[in-house]
mmCIF file of C-alpha atoms in Angstrom:
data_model
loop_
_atom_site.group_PDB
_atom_site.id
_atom_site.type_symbol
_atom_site.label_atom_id
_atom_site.label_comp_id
_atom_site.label_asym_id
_atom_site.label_seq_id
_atom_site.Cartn_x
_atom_site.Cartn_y
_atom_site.Cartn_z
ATOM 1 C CA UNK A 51 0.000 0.000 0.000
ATOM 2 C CA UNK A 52 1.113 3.399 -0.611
ATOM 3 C CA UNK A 53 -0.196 6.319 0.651
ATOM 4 C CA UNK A 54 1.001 10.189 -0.207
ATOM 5 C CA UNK A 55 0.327 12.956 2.143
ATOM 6 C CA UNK A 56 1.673 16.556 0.690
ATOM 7 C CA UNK A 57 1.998 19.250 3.758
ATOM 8 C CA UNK A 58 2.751 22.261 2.164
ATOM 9 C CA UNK A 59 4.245 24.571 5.120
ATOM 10 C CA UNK A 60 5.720 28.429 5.491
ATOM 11 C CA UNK A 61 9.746 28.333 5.830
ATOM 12 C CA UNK A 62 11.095 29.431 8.827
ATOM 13 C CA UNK A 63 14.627 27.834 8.965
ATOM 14 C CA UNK A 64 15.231 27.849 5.336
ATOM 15 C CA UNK A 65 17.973 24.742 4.860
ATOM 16 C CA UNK A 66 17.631 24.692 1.014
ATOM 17 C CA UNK A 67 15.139 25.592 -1.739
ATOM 18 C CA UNK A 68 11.726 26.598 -1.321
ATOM 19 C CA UNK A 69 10.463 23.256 -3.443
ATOM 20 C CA UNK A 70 12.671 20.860 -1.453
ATOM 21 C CA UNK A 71 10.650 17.962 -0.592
ATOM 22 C CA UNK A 72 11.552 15.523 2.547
ATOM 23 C CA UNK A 73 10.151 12.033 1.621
ATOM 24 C CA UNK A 74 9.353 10.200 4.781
ATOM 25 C CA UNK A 75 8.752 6.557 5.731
ATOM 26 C CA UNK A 76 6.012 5.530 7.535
ATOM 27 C CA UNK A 77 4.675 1.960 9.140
ATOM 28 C CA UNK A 78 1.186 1.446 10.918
ATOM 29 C CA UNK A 79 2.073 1.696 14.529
ATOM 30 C CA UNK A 80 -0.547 3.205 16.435
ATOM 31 C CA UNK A 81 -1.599 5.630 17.705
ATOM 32 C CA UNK A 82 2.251 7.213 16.369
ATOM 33 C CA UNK A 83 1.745 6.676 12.985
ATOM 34 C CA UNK A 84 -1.513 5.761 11.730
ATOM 35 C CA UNK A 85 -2.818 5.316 7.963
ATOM 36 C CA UNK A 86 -6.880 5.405 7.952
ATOM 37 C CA UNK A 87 -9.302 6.527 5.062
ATOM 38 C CA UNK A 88 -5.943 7.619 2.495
ATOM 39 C CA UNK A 89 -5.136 9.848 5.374
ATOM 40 C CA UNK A 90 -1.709 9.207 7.251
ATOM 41 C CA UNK A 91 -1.688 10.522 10.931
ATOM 42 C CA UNK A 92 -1.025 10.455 14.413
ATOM 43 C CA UNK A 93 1.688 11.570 17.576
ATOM 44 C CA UNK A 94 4.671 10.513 15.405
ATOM 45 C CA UNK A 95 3.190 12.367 12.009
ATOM 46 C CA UNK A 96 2.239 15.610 14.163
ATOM 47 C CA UNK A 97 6.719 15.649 15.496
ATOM 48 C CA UNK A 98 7.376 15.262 11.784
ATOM 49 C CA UNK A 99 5.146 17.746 10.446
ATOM 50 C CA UNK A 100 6.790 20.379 12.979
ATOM 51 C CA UNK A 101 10.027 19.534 12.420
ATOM 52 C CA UNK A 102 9.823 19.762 8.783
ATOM 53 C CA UNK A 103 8.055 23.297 9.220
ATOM 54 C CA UNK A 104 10.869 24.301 11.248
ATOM 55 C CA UNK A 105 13.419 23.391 8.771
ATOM 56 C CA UNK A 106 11.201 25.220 5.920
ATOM 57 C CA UNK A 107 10.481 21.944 3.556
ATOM 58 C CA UNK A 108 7.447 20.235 2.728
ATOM 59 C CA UNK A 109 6.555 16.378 2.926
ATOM 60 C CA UNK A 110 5.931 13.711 1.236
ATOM 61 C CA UNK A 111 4.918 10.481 3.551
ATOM 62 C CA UNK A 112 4.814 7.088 1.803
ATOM 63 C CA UNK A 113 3.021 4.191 4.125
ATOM 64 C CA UNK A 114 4.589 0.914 3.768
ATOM 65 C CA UNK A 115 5.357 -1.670 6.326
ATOM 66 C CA UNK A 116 8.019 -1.829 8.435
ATOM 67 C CA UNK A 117 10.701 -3.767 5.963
ATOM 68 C CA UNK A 118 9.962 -2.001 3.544
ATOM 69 C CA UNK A 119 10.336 0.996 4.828
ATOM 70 C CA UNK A 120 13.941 0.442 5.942
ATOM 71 C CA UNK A 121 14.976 -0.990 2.206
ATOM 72 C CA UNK A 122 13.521 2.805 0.807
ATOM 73 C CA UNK A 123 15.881 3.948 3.260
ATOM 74 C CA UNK A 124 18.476 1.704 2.250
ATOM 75 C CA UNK A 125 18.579 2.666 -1.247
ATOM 76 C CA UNK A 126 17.317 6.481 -0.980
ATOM 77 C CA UNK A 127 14.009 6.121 -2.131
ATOM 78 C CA UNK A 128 13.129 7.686 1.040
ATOM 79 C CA UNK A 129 14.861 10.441 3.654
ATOM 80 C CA UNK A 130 13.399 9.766 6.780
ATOM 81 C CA UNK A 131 11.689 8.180 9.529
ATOM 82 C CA UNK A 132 11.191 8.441 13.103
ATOM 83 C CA UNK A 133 10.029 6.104 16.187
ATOM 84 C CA UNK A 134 12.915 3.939 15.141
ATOM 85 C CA UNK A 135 15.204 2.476 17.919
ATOM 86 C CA UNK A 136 18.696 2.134 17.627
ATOM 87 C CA UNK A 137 20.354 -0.851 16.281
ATOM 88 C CA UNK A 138 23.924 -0.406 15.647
ATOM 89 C CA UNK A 139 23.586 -2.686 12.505
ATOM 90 C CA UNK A 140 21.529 0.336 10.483
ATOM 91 C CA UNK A 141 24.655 2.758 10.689
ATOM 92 C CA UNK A 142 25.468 1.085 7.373
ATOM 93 C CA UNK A 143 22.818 2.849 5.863
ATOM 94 C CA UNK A 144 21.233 5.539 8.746
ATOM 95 C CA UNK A 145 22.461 8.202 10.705
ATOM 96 C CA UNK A 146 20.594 8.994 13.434
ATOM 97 C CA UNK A 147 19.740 12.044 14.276
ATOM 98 C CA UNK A 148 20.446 13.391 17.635
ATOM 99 C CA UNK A 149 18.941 13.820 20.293
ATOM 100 C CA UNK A 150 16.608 11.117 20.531
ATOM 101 C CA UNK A 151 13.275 12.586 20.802
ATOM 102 C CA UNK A 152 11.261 9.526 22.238
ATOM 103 C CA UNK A 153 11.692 7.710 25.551
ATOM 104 C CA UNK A 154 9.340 4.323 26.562
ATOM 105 C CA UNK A 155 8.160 3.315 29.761
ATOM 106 C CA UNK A 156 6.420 0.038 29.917
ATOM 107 C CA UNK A 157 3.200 -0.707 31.990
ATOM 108 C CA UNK A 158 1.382 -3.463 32.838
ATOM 109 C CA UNK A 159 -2.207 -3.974 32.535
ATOM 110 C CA UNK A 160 -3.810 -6.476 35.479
ATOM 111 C CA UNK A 161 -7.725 -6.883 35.652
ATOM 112 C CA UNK A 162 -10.066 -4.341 37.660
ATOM 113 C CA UNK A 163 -9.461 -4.635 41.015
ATOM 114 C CA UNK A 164 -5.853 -6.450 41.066
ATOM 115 C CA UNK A 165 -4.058 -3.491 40.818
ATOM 116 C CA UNK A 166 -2.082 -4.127 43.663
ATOM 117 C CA UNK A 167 -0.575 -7.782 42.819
ATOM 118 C CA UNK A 168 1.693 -6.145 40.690
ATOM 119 C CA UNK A 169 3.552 -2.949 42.521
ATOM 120 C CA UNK A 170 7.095 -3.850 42.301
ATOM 121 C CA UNK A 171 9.392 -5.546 39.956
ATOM 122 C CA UNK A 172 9.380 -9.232 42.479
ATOM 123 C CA UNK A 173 5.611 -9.310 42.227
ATOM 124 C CA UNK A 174 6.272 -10.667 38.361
ATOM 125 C CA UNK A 175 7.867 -13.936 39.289
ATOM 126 C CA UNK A 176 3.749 -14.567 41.074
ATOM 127 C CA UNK A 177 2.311 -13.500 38.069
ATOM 128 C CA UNK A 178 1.658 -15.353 34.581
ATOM 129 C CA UNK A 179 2.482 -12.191 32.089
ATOM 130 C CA UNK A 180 1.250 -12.403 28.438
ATOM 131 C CA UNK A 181 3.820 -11.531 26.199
ATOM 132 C CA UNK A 182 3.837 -11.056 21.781
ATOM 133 C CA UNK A 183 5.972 -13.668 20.128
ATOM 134 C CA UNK A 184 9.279 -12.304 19.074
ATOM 135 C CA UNK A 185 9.289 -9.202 20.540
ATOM 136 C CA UNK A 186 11.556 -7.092 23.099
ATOM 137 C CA UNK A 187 10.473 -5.200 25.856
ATOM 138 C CA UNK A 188 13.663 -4.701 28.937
ATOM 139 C CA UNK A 189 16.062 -6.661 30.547
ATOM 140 C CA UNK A 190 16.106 -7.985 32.631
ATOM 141 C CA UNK A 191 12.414 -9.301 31.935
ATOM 142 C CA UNK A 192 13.339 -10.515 28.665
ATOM 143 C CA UNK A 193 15.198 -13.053 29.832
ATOM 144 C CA UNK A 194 14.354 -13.524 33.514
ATOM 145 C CA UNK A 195 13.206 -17.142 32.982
ATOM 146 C CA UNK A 196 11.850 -17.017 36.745
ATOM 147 C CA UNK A 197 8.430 -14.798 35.283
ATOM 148 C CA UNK A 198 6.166 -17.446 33.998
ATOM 149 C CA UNK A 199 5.280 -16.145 30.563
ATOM 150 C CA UNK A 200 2.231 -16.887 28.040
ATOM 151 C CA UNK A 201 3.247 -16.154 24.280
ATOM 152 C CA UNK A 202 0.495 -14.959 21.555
ATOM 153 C CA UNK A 203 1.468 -13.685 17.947
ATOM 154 C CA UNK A 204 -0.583 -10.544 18.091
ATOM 155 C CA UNK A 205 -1.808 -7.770 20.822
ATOM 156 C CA UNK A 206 -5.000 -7.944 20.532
ATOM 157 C CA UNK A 207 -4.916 -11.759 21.423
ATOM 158 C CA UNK A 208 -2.686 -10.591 25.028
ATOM 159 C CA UNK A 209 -5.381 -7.940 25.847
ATOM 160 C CA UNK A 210 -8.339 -10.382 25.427
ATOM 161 C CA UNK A 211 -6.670 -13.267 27.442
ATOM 162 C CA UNK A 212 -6.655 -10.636 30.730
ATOM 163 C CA UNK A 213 -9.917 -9.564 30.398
ATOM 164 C CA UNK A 214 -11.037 -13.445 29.954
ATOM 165 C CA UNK A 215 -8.407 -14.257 33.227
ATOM 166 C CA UNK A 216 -6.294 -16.451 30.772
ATOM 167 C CA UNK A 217 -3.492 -14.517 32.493
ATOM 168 C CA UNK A 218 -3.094 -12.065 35.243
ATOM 169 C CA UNK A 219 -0.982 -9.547 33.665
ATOM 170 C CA UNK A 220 0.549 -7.962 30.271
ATOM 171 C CA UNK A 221 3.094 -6.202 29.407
ATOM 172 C CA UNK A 222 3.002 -2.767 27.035
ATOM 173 C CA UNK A 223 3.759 0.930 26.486
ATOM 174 C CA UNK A 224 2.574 3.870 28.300
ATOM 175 C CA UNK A 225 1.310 5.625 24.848
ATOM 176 C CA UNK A 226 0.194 1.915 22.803
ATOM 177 C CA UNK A 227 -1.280 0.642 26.045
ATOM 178 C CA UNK A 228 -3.841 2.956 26.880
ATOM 179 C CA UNK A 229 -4.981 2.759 22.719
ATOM 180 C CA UNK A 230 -4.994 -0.266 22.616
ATOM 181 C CA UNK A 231 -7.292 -1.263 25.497
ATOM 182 C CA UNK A 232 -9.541 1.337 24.259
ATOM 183 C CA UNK A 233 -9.886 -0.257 20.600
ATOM 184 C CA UNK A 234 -9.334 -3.419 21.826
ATOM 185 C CA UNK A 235 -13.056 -3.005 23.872
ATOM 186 C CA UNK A 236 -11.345 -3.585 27.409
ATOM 187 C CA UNK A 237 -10.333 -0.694 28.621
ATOM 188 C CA UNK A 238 -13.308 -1.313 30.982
ATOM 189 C CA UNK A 239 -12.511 -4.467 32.392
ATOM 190 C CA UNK A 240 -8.500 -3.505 33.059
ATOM 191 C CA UNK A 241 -6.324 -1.380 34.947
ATOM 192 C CA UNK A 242 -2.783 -0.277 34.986
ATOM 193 C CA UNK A 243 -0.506 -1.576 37.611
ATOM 194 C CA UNK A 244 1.788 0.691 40.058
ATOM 195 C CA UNK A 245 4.840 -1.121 38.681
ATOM 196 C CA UNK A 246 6.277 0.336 35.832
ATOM 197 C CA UNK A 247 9.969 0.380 34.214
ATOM 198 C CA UNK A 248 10.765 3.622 32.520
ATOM 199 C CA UNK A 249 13.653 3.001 30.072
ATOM 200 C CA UNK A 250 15.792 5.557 29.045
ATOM 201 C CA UNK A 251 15.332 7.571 25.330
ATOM 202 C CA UNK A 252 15.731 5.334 22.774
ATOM 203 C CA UNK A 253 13.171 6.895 19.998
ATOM 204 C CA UNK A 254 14.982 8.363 16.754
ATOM 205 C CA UNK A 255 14.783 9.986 13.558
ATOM 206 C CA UNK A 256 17.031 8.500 11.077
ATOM 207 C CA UNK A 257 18.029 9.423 7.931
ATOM 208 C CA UNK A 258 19.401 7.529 4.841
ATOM 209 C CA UNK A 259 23.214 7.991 4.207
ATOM 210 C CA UNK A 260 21.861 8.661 0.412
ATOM 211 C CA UNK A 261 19.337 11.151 1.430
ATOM 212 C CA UNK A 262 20.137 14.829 -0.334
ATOM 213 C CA UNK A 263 19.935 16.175 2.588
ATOM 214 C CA UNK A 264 22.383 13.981 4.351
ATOM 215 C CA UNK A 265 25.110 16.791 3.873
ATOM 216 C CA UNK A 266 22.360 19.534 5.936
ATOM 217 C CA UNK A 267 21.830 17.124 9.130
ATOM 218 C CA UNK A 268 23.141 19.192 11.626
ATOM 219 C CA UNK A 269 20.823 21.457 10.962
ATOM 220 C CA UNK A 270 17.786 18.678 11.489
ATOM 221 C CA UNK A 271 20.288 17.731 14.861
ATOM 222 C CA UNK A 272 20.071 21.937 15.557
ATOM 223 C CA UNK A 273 16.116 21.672 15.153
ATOM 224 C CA UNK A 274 15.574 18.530 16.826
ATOM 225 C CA UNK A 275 17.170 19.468 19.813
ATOM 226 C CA UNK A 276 15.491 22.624 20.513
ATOM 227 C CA UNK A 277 12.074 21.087 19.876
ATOM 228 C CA UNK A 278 12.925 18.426 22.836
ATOM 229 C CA UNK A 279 14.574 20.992 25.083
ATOM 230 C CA UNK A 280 11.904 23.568 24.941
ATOM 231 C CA UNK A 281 9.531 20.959 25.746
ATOM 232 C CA UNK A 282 7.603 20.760 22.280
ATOM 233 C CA UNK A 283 8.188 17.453 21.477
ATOM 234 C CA UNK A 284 5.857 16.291 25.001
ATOM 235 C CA UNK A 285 3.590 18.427 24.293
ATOM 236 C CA UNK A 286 2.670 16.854 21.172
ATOM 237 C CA UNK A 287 2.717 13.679 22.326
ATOM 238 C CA UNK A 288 0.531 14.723 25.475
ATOM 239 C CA UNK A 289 -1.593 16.394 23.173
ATOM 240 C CA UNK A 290 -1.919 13.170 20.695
ATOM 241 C CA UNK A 291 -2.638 11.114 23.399
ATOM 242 C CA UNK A 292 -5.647 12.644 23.889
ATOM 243 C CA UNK A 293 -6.614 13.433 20.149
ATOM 244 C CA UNK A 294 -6.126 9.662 19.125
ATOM 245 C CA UNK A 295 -7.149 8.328 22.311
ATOM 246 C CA UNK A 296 -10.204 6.127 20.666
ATOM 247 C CA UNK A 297 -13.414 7.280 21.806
#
């Protein structure tokens, strides 16, 4: 699927020509970056759209999964993308640009009521936590093999195994969680436990070592940094929370 969204902007830092275009990658992860009706939007899209209006350019965002979006980055098809972690292995083909703009904190859910069987770390290894297939959340949870764990292959399948008391807690993000109990119709029937394990920033834009603007990233480093200093860059996402919060 692809999916073009043209934000035409006024320049403020001009970094090149008026017509300069940034083409950006974008996967479905919501509620950061969502694609719904032709339309691509969310927390992540609202960063990118003031960054680029900061650096005077307009953009182009092309939707394709998560793959793909790192071999248009690969070859230069595309510039950009943020919410990406770092992985040293992309340096071949990414620099990152500094600072990074996104931290994570992970919560667990636990059902109405049970709040308190899960307030420190230790409480885990009484607990059987649902967990996705395949992915990474923190050491040393990952690989603590004392926390009896219960392994689905997609989210949705983890939120509807608390509600039903298949397990007694899972494991997600402080942004995706509240979302996705929301859409997932058991927002209701959950809560959010007192434990939680805030990680330190590891959220990044990244651009392709063949983007044309590869030789003008200090000046997206310059940007960048003064949008997460001054405090912009939470105040978007506090503001998307709430804005893509489903209702």
């Amino acid at each position: 699927m692809r999916v073009i969204f043209f934000l035409f902007i006024s320049l403020s830092i001009q970094i090149a020509h008026a017509n300069d275009t940034i083409i950006v990658a974008v996967n479905d992860t919501a509620p950061w970056k969502m694609v719904k009706d032709g339309k691509i939007e969310g927390i992540d899209i609202n960063i990118t759209n003031e960054l680029a209006s900061r650096l005077g350019l307009k953009v182009e965002y092309r939707a394709l999964p998560l793959k793909r979006c790192l071999l248009s980055l690969r070859r230069g098809q595309a510039d950009i993308m943020g919410f990406l972690t770092f992985k040293e292995e992309r340096t071949e083909f990414l620099r990152y640009i500094q600072p990074p703009y996104q931290g994570d904190t992970k919560i667990f859910y636990v059902r109405l009521g049970e709040a308190q069987k899960l307030k420190n770390y230790e409480d885990l290894y009484n607990l059987n936590t649902g967990v996705i297939l395949g992915h990474k959340h923190y050491e040393p949870f990952d690989s603590d093999k004392k926390i009896k764990k219960s392994y689905v292959n997609k989210i949705r399948s983890s939120y509807h195994m608390l509600a039903k008391g298949h397990v007694d807690a899972i494991i997600d993000n402080d942004t995706q969680g509240p979302y996705n109990a929301h859409r997932f119709g058991v927002a209701d029937s959950i809560e959010i436990a007192p434990y939680k394990a805030k990680l330190e920033m590891n959220g990044y834009f990244a651009m392709s070592k063949k983007s044309k603007f590869i030789t003008q990233i200090d000046k997206f480093d310059e940007v960048l940094k003064e949008m997460v200093e001054s405090g912009t860059i939470d105040k978007i996402i506090q503001e998307g929370i709430k804005e893509y919060l489903p209702k």
